[in-house]
Amino acid sequence: METDIALEQILQIRPAQKQALKKLAIESAKDLLYHFPARYETTGKAKTVVELSAGMQAVVFGRVSGLKTKKAFIKKIPMAEASLTDETGSIKIVWFHQPYLAKMLGEGSLVRLEGKVTERKGTLYFSNPKVERVDKIPRATDNLFGKEADAHTLYPVYPETRGVTSNWIYYGVQKVIQTGILDELKDPLPEALRKKYHLPGLKTAFIWIHAPKNEADALSARKRFAFEEIFFIQLEKQQERARFAKEAGFSIAINENEFKDFVARFPFKPTDGQTRAIEMIQKDFKKPHPMARLLEGDVGSGKTFVAAVTAHTVVTSRPAGQDFGNLQVAYMAPTEVLARQQFESFIQYFAHIGINVGLITGSGCQKFPSKINPRATTDISRTQLLKWVANGEIPILVGTHALIQKSVRFKHLAYVVIDEQHRFGTGQRQTLANKEAFKPHLLSMTATPIPRTLALTIYGDLDLTVLDEMPAGRKPVITEIVSPERRKVVYEEIRKELAVGRQAYVICPRINEPDPSKELALLAKSVTEEAVRLKREIFPEYEIAIMHSKMKNEEKESVMNEFKSGKIKILVSTSVVEVGVNVVNATIIIIEGAERFGLAQLHQLRGRVVRSTKQAFCYIFTETKSKNSVARLKALQTAKNGFELAEHDLQFRGSGELYGRKQWGLSDVAMEALKNIKMVEAARTEAHELIEKDPELKKNSALAEKLSEKKEIHFE
Ligand code: ADP
Ligand code: MG
């Protein structure tokens, strides 16, 4: 039997459901099997209404009726009310602050309710219970995968989407398993590895994850799937790495004196981190194979310096067997603005040694120095630039992704630097690294704060170097966690800063309309409302504007320009300001509803005001009374860098909330497993050893097969 059999052959699927399934990326029977539960509930806890008593924490199933919304008698809190009825009786339900629940549930729907039973004046009711719509009321006698369910049977809860409920998936999976498909599946994990790490086989793992007898089995299955996924990612990355490392590269000797002179021209002393990074890179340069290295460092940690110093080593070297010409460097930046900025920095660093620097972007090309004025840049044609790059007369070429076009050819491209590498796909990185037959050394740089386990996984083909300290003398941003009572006082402090000409960002978690899918969103401040409120009640004397992702590009640009010019004093925005914004005079950032953001993201936002030597302030406004939330936010005052904060996020919020969650392309189980450094390292080590012994997996055809299958569905 084919294992990628279409689902329709097993299940009845309505057209609307088919669309919904597609949204969950489920098309085949195998896809459905790989759609794992998000969590488990015990059906054993479920009670009938007649069994309930005050103080009990309980689960009941039944039909909802009498839904209505109103304002509570005391304090006029908006609330929803309803009753739940099963065959034994009815019980009242109230939800404070969540009147939209009434609209969402729908009269007469079947639900699963979980919460505390409370008593008031002799009447029992559920107050703010968790509620979930269900298709069918499960019975303790339900046939769960052929087993009689006992009181402790775990009941899987699947990620759902409109049109496909958790229950539908549950019965779908059961049907798929009944076809006997599990006996057809080949286990891609080698038996030796399964034994070594005590991982269940594929068939067992599928049963344990979809219908576990106990938590331990479910966990064991999840661990297996996580290991499998990370192991195959590692296998792929390590294979790429091994292939790249075998290529012939430029072996570059370091001229210590020239190097020292170049470093001495900078107006600062390198940090220990920078020195270490430079040494590592230079060590790699000496080898006859290309380097592939990732340099991670917070915004402002001085990555450009590392790139410039190492680029200097390259461009002052001669091509092998030649006593003229230079090796070349390509420096790719994600935006035109950044490319231009970098072009200008490089001119400043390299002008004194008489090196030509070129700039290529979508909107034109430039060269330094100009023939007429040795201190100025000049516009040149693309054709001219490409000619000089191809014959080696321009040793340093800075650009946007215009750099990776086929028409750009180098004479001796020996070093490729990619700035803010997370903004480019892996493919673009490889295109640049593979431009010429002789492979250049590659340095990727990123400021995205991600945990080490994630970096090791998604950048498994690169060696990792971290710049973990900021240059000395940098004034840290004064960061205050502001409780509701302090709000007024803080506004007055901000007013003083604005009065001496500074500007402020105000970040809100949402744009305007409430988002019914998230309970908390209802309470979060919105950009549009907050801008009006600030203008009316707090800062009527200042120009205030808004910015968010739903605005047109021209609108955004014009707001940004007015903010840069100082016309707008306060910019109320969603987190879109996170990237690419650079307004030196904006030294204040207020973050509303801070508990809704991850620490790493808050740190990135705060980075917006670390732009000058002026003292900067970050005010973290939170409405939460929870001690844990406040303690979590306090890490912003103590953590040394964004990477440390990313680790905090991983431990305390879980991987689901990790900054940049969606862009890594990992499944939920693999993301969960990132908490487990031992497992990630084991998967990495095993993959590494395998590839060392058998680089093309000739002796491991099952692995090679799985890998090629994986590549086909690779999306980026
Ligand atoms: P990023 O890592 O974000 O790319 P940059 O390279 O742009 O950081 O550096 C930020 C600023 O810090 C620049 O103005 C740079 O000249 C300065 N800088 C870099 N290294 C040091 C250092 N060791 N001491 C003092 N200032 C430094
Ligand atoms: Mg930078």
XYZ file of C-alpha atoms and ligand atoms in Angstrom:
744
model
C 0.000 0.000 0.000
C 1.166 3.511 -0.784
C 1.822 5.491 2.361
C 1.145 8.865 0.801
C -2.364 7.706 -0.028
C -4.897 10.547 -0.414
C -7.052 11.094 2.618
C -10.278 10.991 0.613
C -9.727 7.313 0.017
C -10.054 6.689 3.715
C -12.286 9.463 5.005
C -15.269 11.379 3.763
C -14.154 14.938 3.290
C -16.387 17.866 2.423
C -14.897 20.484 0.042
C -14.809 23.107 2.812
C -12.984 20.643 5.033
C -10.500 19.938 2.307
C -9.603 23.614 2.232
C -9.325 23.670 6.002
C -7.092 20.615 5.994
C -4.896 22.222 3.405
C -4.420 25.100 5.788
C -3.102 22.613 8.325
C -0.870 21.174 5.561
C -2.749 17.858 5.632
C -3.300 16.233 2.259
C -2.321 12.610 2.617
C -2.912 9.931 5.199
C 0.685 10.316 6.254
C 0.222 14.052 6.754
C -2.642 13.319 9.094
C -0.505 10.895 11.066
C 2.124 13.600 11.399
C -0.440 16.073 12.707
C 0.341 15.560 16.376
C -1.816 16.476 19.378
C -0.942 19.756 21.004
C -1.737 18.255 24.420
C -3.777 15.571 26.134
C -6.759 15.661 28.438
C -7.940 12.818 30.596
C -11.462 11.705 29.807
C -11.386 10.115 33.252
C -11.827 13.523 34.801
C -15.100 14.107 32.963
C -18.146 14.192 35.215
C -21.844 14.397 34.636
C -23.667 17.468 35.921
C -25.311 15.572 38.760
C -21.893 14.541 40.092
C -20.631 18.124 40.496
C -20.145 19.769 43.864
C -18.773 23.103 45.079
C -14.999 23.518 44.972
C -14.463 20.717 42.515
C -12.126 21.139 39.534
C -14.022 19.317 36.801
C -14.528 18.553 33.141
C -18.075 18.182 31.783
C -19.461 17.668 28.311
C -22.869 18.943 27.223
C -24.978 21.311 25.193
C -24.862 25.092 25.690
C -28.064 27.129 25.885
C -29.372 30.485 27.063
C -26.292 32.360 25.883
C -26.449 36.075 26.606
C -24.121 38.984 27.238
C -24.613 41.663 29.862
C -22.864 43.926 32.323
C -22.200 42.462 35.743
C -24.153 43.968 38.610
C -21.006 44.966 40.460
C -18.511 47.208 38.645
C -20.401 46.792 35.366
C -17.907 44.273 34.030
C -18.946 42.911 30.609
C -19.817 39.251 30.908
C -21.407 36.275 29.206
C -23.812 33.786 30.718
C -25.167 30.410 29.654
C -26.168 26.973 30.884
C -24.729 23.596 30.110
C -27.021 20.618 29.960
C -26.259 16.912 29.796
C -28.571 13.965 30.357
C -28.321 14.342 34.140
C -29.098 18.061 34.530
C -28.039 21.674 33.940
C -25.489 24.026 35.439
C -25.006 27.758 35.027
C -21.828 29.212 33.459
C -20.498 32.773 33.704
C -17.540 34.336 31.932
C -16.400 37.738 33.133
C -14.591 40.040 30.711
C -15.247 37.670 27.832
C -18.646 38.623 26.397
C -17.466 37.643 22.898
C -17.448 34.026 24.005
C -21.220 34.037 23.734
C -20.986 35.034 20.090
C -18.266 32.574 19.320
C -19.856 29.507 20.837
C -23.291 29.623 19.313
C -26.534 28.527 20.938
C -26.974 24.765 21.164
C -23.374 23.825 20.446
C -21.721 20.840 22.078
C -18.850 21.789 24.321
C -16.239 20.530 26.671
C -16.037 22.686 29.778
C -13.191 22.661 32.269
C -12.932 24.720 35.431
C -13.838 25.193 39.024
C -17.345 24.664 40.335
C -18.410 27.536 42.597
C -21.423 27.975 44.819
C -23.435 31.141 45.403
C -26.622 31.271 47.399
C -27.061 27.555 47.093
C -26.646 27.472 43.309
C -23.698 25.813 41.611
C -22.036 27.430 38.618
C -18.823 27.433 36.582
C -16.959 30.712 36.698
C -14.634 31.498 33.760
C -14.194 27.861 32.728
C -12.146 26.846 29.700
C -14.528 26.041 26.902
C -14.000 24.159 23.672
C -16.506 23.150 21.025
C -16.635 19.435 20.303
C -18.308 17.410 17.558
C -19.225 14.532 19.711
C -19.381 13.761 23.382
C -16.790 11.141 24.201
C -17.837 8.354 26.501
C -15.573 6.423 28.754
C -16.567 3.382 26.724
C -15.520 4.936 23.418
C -13.412 2.618 21.434
C -10.048 4.312 21.505
C -7.859 2.633 18.930
C -9.222 -0.724 19.772
C -8.595 -0.446 23.483
C -11.235 -0.228 26.128
C -10.734 3.191 27.647
C -10.203 3.188 31.358
C -10.628 6.169 33.626
C -7.144 7.404 32.881
C -7.202 7.264 29.111
C -5.561 10.321 27.639
C -7.664 12.132 25.148
C -5.626 13.948 22.484
C -6.353 17.576 21.676
C -5.222 18.548 18.174
C -4.434 21.941 16.689
C -7.614 22.839 14.832
C -8.723 25.309 12.241
C -12.148 26.551 11.208
C -13.948 23.564 9.714
C -11.689 20.896 11.174
C -12.075 20.252 14.858
C -9.790 18.350 17.155
C -12.392 15.605 17.366
C -12.646 15.254 13.609
C -8.894 14.773 13.458
C -9.038 12.318 16.324
C -11.512 10.038 14.560
C -9.720 10.586 11.245
C -6.433 9.398 12.689
C -8.164 6.378 14.166
C -9.550 5.444 10.753
C -6.199 5.944 9.070
C -4.537 3.672 11.587
C -7.231 1.026 11.085
C -6.241 0.737 7.409
C -3.038 -0.953 8.557
C -0.868 1.832 7.191
C 1.507 1.696 10.147
C 2.788 -1.707 9.068
C 3.739 -0.270 5.678
C 5.854 2.579 7.004
C 9.602 2.230 6.984
C 11.315 3.595 10.045
C 13.861 6.128 8.795
C 15.780 6.207 12.085
C 18.554 3.601 12.200
C 17.939 0.953 14.818
C 21.275 1.573 16.489
C 20.296 5.155 17.207
C 16.872 4.152 18.491
C 18.483 1.708 20.885
C 21.161 4.111 22.024
C 18.698 6.873 22.891
C 15.816 4.626 23.984
C 13.485 5.853 21.269
C 10.408 3.860 20.242
C 10.089 2.553 16.687
C 7.958 4.425 14.170
C 4.803 2.347 14.501
C 4.845 2.374 18.283
C 5.613 6.076 18.291
C 2.566 6.845 16.134
C 0.294 4.888 18.454
C 1.834 6.432 21.548
C 1.520 9.950 20.258
C -2.086 9.614 19.062
C -3.428 7.271 21.726
C -1.065 7.060 24.645
C -1.851 4.886 27.633
C 0.032 7.308 29.839
C 2.006 10.547 29.797
C 5.332 8.719 29.703
C 4.482 6.976 26.436
C 3.288 10.214 24.893
C 6.474 11.969 25.931
C 8.613 9.169 24.652
C 6.897 9.331 21.265
C 7.275 13.099 21.062
C 10.937 12.778 21.924
C 11.394 10.298 19.122
C 9.746 12.495 16.497
C 11.675 15.525 17.690
C 14.940 13.607 17.551
C 14.086 12.338 14.088
C 13.346 15.797 12.752
C 16.395 17.446 14.254
C 18.610 14.538 13.239
C 17.536 14.818 9.594
C 17.979 18.568 9.558
C 21.455 18.042 10.984
C 22.204 15.324 8.479
C 21.303 17.650 5.645
C 23.233 20.592 7.070
C 26.277 18.513 7.962
C 26.313 17.078 4.477
C 26.279 20.560 2.996
C 28.990 21.565 5.381
C 31.146 18.566 4.552
C 30.771 19.207 0.831
C 31.653 22.873 1.212
C 34.604 22.153 3.489
C 36.147 19.807 0.905
C 36.155 22.488 -1.769
C 39.388 24.230 -2.634
C 39.591 27.661 -1.049
C 41.995 30.541 -0.761
C 44.663 30.013 1.829
C 45.358 33.497 3.103
C 48.403 34.430 5.150
C 48.138 37.189 7.715
C 50.577 40.082 7.632
C 50.750 40.912 11.336
C 52.149 44.412 10.937
C 49.662 45.577 8.365
C 46.903 44.056 10.433
C 48.016 45.889 13.605
C 48.301 49.189 11.743
C 44.830 48.818 10.337
C 43.312 48.031 13.753
C 45.195 50.924 15.342
C 43.464 53.411 13.033
C 40.111 52.797 14.699
C 39.258 55.220 17.492
C 38.579 52.372 19.958
C 40.066 49.228 21.408
C 38.431 46.011 20.187
C 36.410 44.075 22.737
C 37.655 40.633 23.777
C 34.806 39.136 21.795
C 35.855 40.974 18.646
C 39.489 39.935 19.090
C 38.467 36.304 19.561
C 36.207 36.377 16.506
C 38.925 37.917 14.340
C 41.455 35.313 15.474
C 39.084 32.474 14.664
C 38.381 33.850 11.215
C 42.045 34.405 10.466
C 42.801 30.864 11.550
C 40.195 29.645 9.070
C 41.671 31.870 6.358
C 44.986 30.051 6.566
C 43.405 26.730 5.634
C 43.166 25.738 1.955
C 39.416 25.171 2.335
C 36.637 27.717 2.596
C 35.370 28.885 5.979
C 31.642 28.851 6.752
C 31.006 30.802 9.913
C 28.112 32.554 11.609
C 28.837 35.613 13.724
C 26.057 36.292 16.201
C 26.012 39.563 18.103
C 23.504 42.056 19.378
C 22.860 45.240 17.487
C 25.762 47.543 18.321
C 28.150 44.779 19.371
C 30.510 45.783 16.560
C 30.124 43.117 13.910
C 31.098 45.563 11.164
C 34.503 46.012 12.765
C 35.114 42.254 12.640
C 34.040 42.189 9.010
C 36.200 45.189 8.092
C 39.361 43.932 9.778
C 39.086 40.491 8.229
C 38.196 42.009 4.840
C 41.388 44.017 5.139
C 43.389 40.823 5.568
C 41.850 39.523 2.362
C 42.179 42.544 0.109
C 45.791 43.140 1.094
C 46.656 39.625 -0.032
C 47.795 38.727 -3.509
C 46.238 35.982 -5.587
C 48.379 32.822 -5.469
C 51.476 33.010 -7.646
C 50.927 36.691 -8.489
C 52.801 39.720 -7.293
C 50.103 42.131 -8.356
C 46.313 42.511 -7.867
C 44.199 41.740 -4.812
C 41.906 39.072 -3.535
C 38.315 40.310 -3.537
C 35.594 40.752 -0.947
C 31.822 40.855 -1.502
C 29.682 42.364 1.243
C 25.934 41.849 0.994
C 23.427 43.894 3.020
C 19.671 43.321 3.109
C 18.531 46.814 2.153
C 19.749 49.609 -0.049
C 20.056 51.955 2.921
C 22.262 49.508 4.800
C 24.348 48.768 1.707
C 24.993 52.461 1.161
C 25.862 52.945 4.819
C 28.324 50.038 4.674
C 29.810 51.335 1.409
C 30.552 54.646 3.096
C 32.084 52.969 6.157
C 34.348 50.866 3.968
C 35.522 53.934 2.066
C 36.423 55.497 5.372
C 38.359 52.403 6.501
C 40.127 51.613 3.239
C 40.744 54.972 1.521
C 44.240 55.277 3.005
C 45.496 52.072 1.392
C 44.239 53.066 -2.039
C 41.721 50.283 -2.523
C 38.811 50.711 -4.914
C 35.399 50.149 -3.395
C 32.278 49.522 -5.470
C 28.571 49.673 -4.699
C 25.891 47.776 -6.569
C 22.171 48.086 -5.807
C 18.946 47.864 -7.738
C 18.966 51.592 -8.310
C 22.518 52.134 -9.480
C 26.257 51.683 -9.079
C 29.040 53.748 -7.560
C 32.776 53.601 -7.207
C 35.347 55.089 -4.912
C 37.554 56.923 -5.621
C 36.429 58.987 -8.544
C 39.057 59.561 -11.273
C 38.619 63.307 -11.006
C 38.467 63.613 -7.241
C 40.415 61.002 -5.260
C 38.335 61.793 -2.178
C 34.900 61.395 -3.691
C 32.674 58.663 -5.030
C 31.308 58.688 -8.523
C 28.281 57.184 -10.227
C 29.287 54.632 -12.813
C 27.340 52.431 -15.185
C 26.534 48.885 -14.238
C 28.468 47.636 -17.239
C 31.544 49.554 -16.179
C 31.282 48.341 -12.603
C 30.840 44.719 -13.654
C 33.893 45.015 -15.902
C 36.071 46.282 -13.057
C 34.783 43.647 -10.687
C 35.433 40.940 -13.254
C 38.998 42.060 -13.928
C 39.758 42.520 -10.238
C 40.220 46.289 -10.239
C 37.507 46.647 -7.622
C 38.593 44.493 -4.680
C 35.695 45.408 -2.391
C 32.155 45.229 -3.694
C 29.290 46.187 -1.402
C 25.709 45.619 -2.457
C 22.209 44.401 -1.921
C 21.068 41.068 -3.330
C 21.881 42.636 -6.721
C 25.253 41.083 -5.865
C 24.073 37.558 -6.474
C 22.909 38.099 -10.034
C 24.586 35.863 -12.581
C 26.087 38.812 -14.444
C 28.221 39.744 -11.441
C 31.520 37.905 -11.889
C 34.678 38.279 -9.875
C 38.312 37.714 -10.704
C 39.418 36.376 -7.306
C 36.454 36.380 -4.938
C 37.970 35.128 -1.683
C 35.647 36.392 1.041
C 31.896 36.843 1.243
C 30.289 38.707 4.133
C 26.535 38.614 4.590
C 25.120 41.194 6.948
C 21.873 40.517 8.832
C 21.897 37.087 7.280
C 18.467 36.103 8.643
C 17.000 38.470 6.093
C 18.282 36.285 3.296
C 17.317 32.693 2.593
C 19.851 29.891 2.866
C 19.606 29.665 -0.906
C 20.800 33.226 -1.420
C 23.673 32.643 0.932
C 24.725 29.609 -1.063
C 24.351 31.340 -4.404
C 26.824 33.956 -3.310
C 29.215 31.425 -1.809
C 29.060 29.302 -4.952
C 29.533 32.094 -7.447
C 32.990 31.106 -8.609
C 34.648 27.747 -9.060
C 37.132 28.555 -6.326
C 35.050 28.843 -3.140
C 35.305 32.000 -1.039
C 35.378 32.083 2.740
C 31.948 32.891 4.107
C 30.999 35.013 7.103
C 27.308 35.369 7.919
C 26.343 37.933 10.527
C 23.141 38.173 12.512
C 21.669 40.061 15.444
C 18.540 37.936 15.725
C 18.457 36.658 19.276
C 17.719 32.943 19.158
C 18.621 30.206 21.621
C 21.765 28.212 21.050
C 19.905 24.971 20.366
C 17.949 26.653 17.585
C 21.075 28.202 16.103
C 22.838 24.817 16.162
C 19.888 23.298 14.346
C 19.015 25.771 11.633
C 22.587 26.917 11.079
C 24.061 23.448 11.448
C 26.153 23.996 8.323
C 28.005 26.908 9.892
C 30.534 27.282 12.707
C 29.225 29.545 15.409
C 30.950 32.565 16.960
C 29.157 34.815 19.424
C 30.020 38.424 20.270
C 28.681 38.363 23.796
C 29.693 41.767 25.102
C 29.048 45.336 24.098
C 31.894 47.827 23.531
C 32.970 49.503 26.756
C 31.645 52.921 27.638
C 28.311 52.332 25.966
C 25.551 53.772 28.120
C 23.043 51.008 28.737
C 19.435 51.907 28.093
C 17.810 52.788 31.413
C 15.050 50.214 31.572
C 12.166 50.525 33.996
C 9.311 48.102 34.542
C 6.405 50.467 35.162
C 3.429 49.335 37.214
C 0.027 51.004 36.637
C 0.375 53.325 39.658
C 3.616 54.795 38.286
C 2.224 55.619 34.865
C 1.536 59.310 35.600
C 4.949 59.927 37.140
C 6.670 58.299 34.198
C 4.755 60.413 31.681
C 6.092 63.494 33.464
C 9.663 62.185 33.225
C 9.145 61.609 29.538
C 7.736 65.105 29.121
C 11.049 66.498 30.412
C 12.999 64.563 27.785
C 10.626 65.638 25.022
C 10.996 69.233 26.180
C 14.743 69.165 25.494
C 14.075 67.951 21.986
C 14.070 64.166 22.217
C 11.530 61.925 20.509
C 9.660 58.822 21.629
C 8.279 55.554 20.321
C 5.174 54.072 21.905
C 4.694 50.403 21.042
C 1.246 48.802 21.353
C 0.439 45.134 20.856
C -2.336 45.612 18.303
C -3.574 47.971 15.582
C -7.222 48.544 16.403
C -9.980 45.981 16.117
C -10.197 43.404 18.895
C -9.076 39.971 17.919
C -11.694 37.493 19.106
C -9.366 34.540 18.914
C -7.199 35.821 21.703
C -8.737 36.553 25.067
C -5.937 38.826 26.171
C -6.010 40.900 23.033
C -9.235 42.364 24.209
C -7.467 44.140 27.000
C -4.366 45.149 25.078
C -3.887 48.720 23.982
C -4.225 49.501 20.311
C -2.159 51.898 18.233
C -5.102 53.935 17.006
C -6.817 54.314 20.382
C -3.625 54.973 22.279
C -2.536 57.706 19.851
C -5.848 59.496 20.371
C -5.650 59.095 24.139
C -2.057 60.377 24.351
C -2.913 63.421 22.258
C -6.053 64.213 24.223
C -4.975 63.410 27.755
C -1.203 63.273 28.093
C 0.814 65.099 25.441
C -1.539 67.577 23.717
C 1.410 69.906 23.027
C 3.236 67.415 20.754
C 2.744 66.096 17.256
C 1.766 62.405 17.415
C 1.511 59.971 14.495
C 0.805 56.282 14.052
C 2.454 53.468 12.160
C 1.457 49.864 11.543
C 1.651 47.112 8.985
C -1.790 47.768 7.461
C -0.696 51.196 6.250
C 0.407 51.704 2.653
C 4.141 51.867 1.993
C 4.003 55.520 0.941
C 2.136 56.404 4.106
C 4.673 54.594 6.246
C 7.528 56.265 4.456
C 6.102 59.744 4.840
C 5.454 59.190 8.547
C 8.992 57.889 8.954
C 10.435 60.910 7.189
C 8.502 63.306 9.376
C 9.628 61.412 12.443
C 13.238 61.564 11.263
C 13.007 65.284 10.576
C 11.612 65.824 14.057
C 8.242 67.157 12.936
C 6.570 64.203 14.621
C 7.617 63.877 18.248
C 5.843 60.720 19.268
C 5.370 57.700 17.066
C 2.746 55.225 18.223
C 3.371 51.962 16.459
C 3.030 48.215 16.484
C 6.222 46.188 16.586
C 6.841 46.969 12.882
C 9.406 49.562 13.947
C 11.571 46.695 15.016
C 13.498 46.471 11.793
C 15.425 48.948 9.755
C 14.448 52.083 11.629
C 17.202 54.435 12.662
C 16.257 57.762 14.231
C 19.174 59.045 16.288
C 17.132 61.572 18.219
C 14.555 59.071 19.421
C 15.873 58.152 22.837
C 12.687 56.986 24.514
C 10.662 53.874 23.939
C 7.498 52.985 25.796
C 6.214 49.457 25.416
C 2.567 48.874 26.301
C 1.251 45.451 27.250
C 4.812 44.226 27.598
C 3.740 40.868 29.034
C 2.459 39.990 25.584
C 5.902 40.163 24.004
C 8.792 37.765 24.377
C 11.894 39.103 26.100
C 13.987 38.749 22.983
C 11.487 40.794 21.047
C 11.346 43.451 23.764
C 15.108 43.565 23.581
C 14.997 44.067 19.805
C 12.464 46.840 20.259
C 14.638 48.485 22.871
C 17.497 48.342 20.377
C 15.691 51.080 18.417
C 16.851 53.663 20.936
C 20.484 52.562 21.235
C 21.506 54.826 18.408
C 23.586 57.588 19.872
C 25.687 58.643 22.827
C 22.655 60.284 24.432
C 21.121 58.497 27.389
C 18.243 56.327 26.231
C 15.199 55.150 28.199
C 12.949 52.164 27.880
C 9.692 52.056 29.823
C 8.075 48.665 29.997
C 4.421 49.235 30.856
C 2.656 46.221 32.201
C -0.778 45.746 33.659
C -0.010 42.335 35.016
C -0.088 41.668 38.742
C 1.474 38.245 38.353
C 4.783 38.022 40.219
C 6.133 35.602 37.628
C 5.444 37.944 34.736
C 7.144 40.813 36.502
C 10.113 38.622 37.419
C 10.357 37.569 33.789
C 10.371 41.180 32.593
C 13.060 42.042 35.129
C 15.468 39.887 33.126
C 15.552 42.812 30.689
C 17.428 44.776 33.331
C 19.955 42.084 34.129
C 20.596 39.970 31.031
C 23.852 40.646 29.225
C 22.514 40.265 25.707
C 19.684 39.230 23.461
C 20.826 35.622 23.269
C 20.547 35.242 27.012
C 17.022 36.647 26.802
C 16.153 34.220 24.041
C 17.169 31.397 26.408
C 14.855 32.881 29.038
C 12.002 32.946 26.550
C 12.614 29.343 25.679
C 12.619 28.217 29.314
C 9.772 30.329 30.619
C 7.427 30.874 27.725
C 8.194 27.765 25.760
C 9.293 27.451 22.173
C 5.854 28.212 20.762
C 6.334 31.849 21.624
C 9.902 32.060 20.481
C 10.840 35.196 18.643
C 10.582 34.677 14.881
C 8.787 31.367 15.523
C 7.321 30.963 12.071
C 10.373 31.579 9.965
C 12.412 28.582 11.120
C 10.157 25.984 9.529
C 10.386 23.532 12.423
C 7.419 21.482 13.633
C 5.944 21.970 17.093
C 7.572 18.840 18.523
C 10.973 19.905 17.239
C 10.500 23.382 18.672
C 9.588 21.862 22.046
C 12.718 19.783 21.927
C 14.889 22.877 21.656
C 14.662 23.093 25.434
C 16.639 19.917 25.531
C 20.205 20.859 24.732
C 21.423 17.290 25.322
C 19.085 15.936 22.695
C 19.947 18.612 20.143
C 23.632 17.988 20.705
C 23.167 14.230 20.449
C 21.338 14.577 17.133
C 24.065 16.865 15.900
C 26.892 14.611 17.015
C 25.312 11.513 15.500
C 24.693 13.255 12.186
C 28.224 14.599 12.193
C 29.773 11.190 12.809
C 27.658 9.562 10.142
C 28.581 12.157 7.544
C 32.256 11.942 8.463
C 32.291 8.212 7.844
C 29.961 8.230 4.868
C 29.635 11.728 3.369
C 27.290 10.776 0.549
C 25.380 8.204 2.644
C 26.272 5.440 0.202
C 26.172 2.849 2.970
C 22.994 4.296 4.462
C 20.560 4.277 1.590
C 17.475 4.551 3.820
C 18.807 7.794 5.244
C 19.745 9.103 1.810
C 16.252 8.303 0.572
C 14.537 10.078 3.431
C 16.808 13.051 2.910
C 15.966 13.417 -0.762
C 12.271 13.049 0.041
C 12.648 15.828 2.567
C 14.361 18.048 0.018
C 11.480 17.746 -2.391
C 9.075 19.266 0.073
C 11.577 21.845 1.223
C 10.119 25.294 1.150
C 11.779 28.548 1.901
P 26.487 45.833 14.682
O 27.050 44.653 15.383
O 25.094 46.134 15.094
O 26.641 45.772 13.196
P 28.241 48.034 14.408
O 29.333 47.294 13.781
O 27.401 48.894 13.529
O 27.325 47.066 15.230
O 28.867 48.910 15.586
C 28.123 49.854 16.291
C 28.996 51.031 16.692
O 29.952 50.639 17.651
C 29.755 51.620 15.545
O 29.675 53.017 15.629
C 31.174 51.138 15.770
O 32.120 52.033 15.249
C 31.248 51.065 17.276
N 32.213 50.088 17.797
C 32.486 48.860 17.281
N 33.380 48.213 18.048
C 33.686 49.025 19.073
C 34.567 48.929 20.205
N 35.323 47.850 20.427
N 34.616 49.982 21.060
C 33.863 51.073 20.859
N 33.030 51.242 19.808
C 32.930 50.237 18.923
Mg 25.383 45.793 11.549
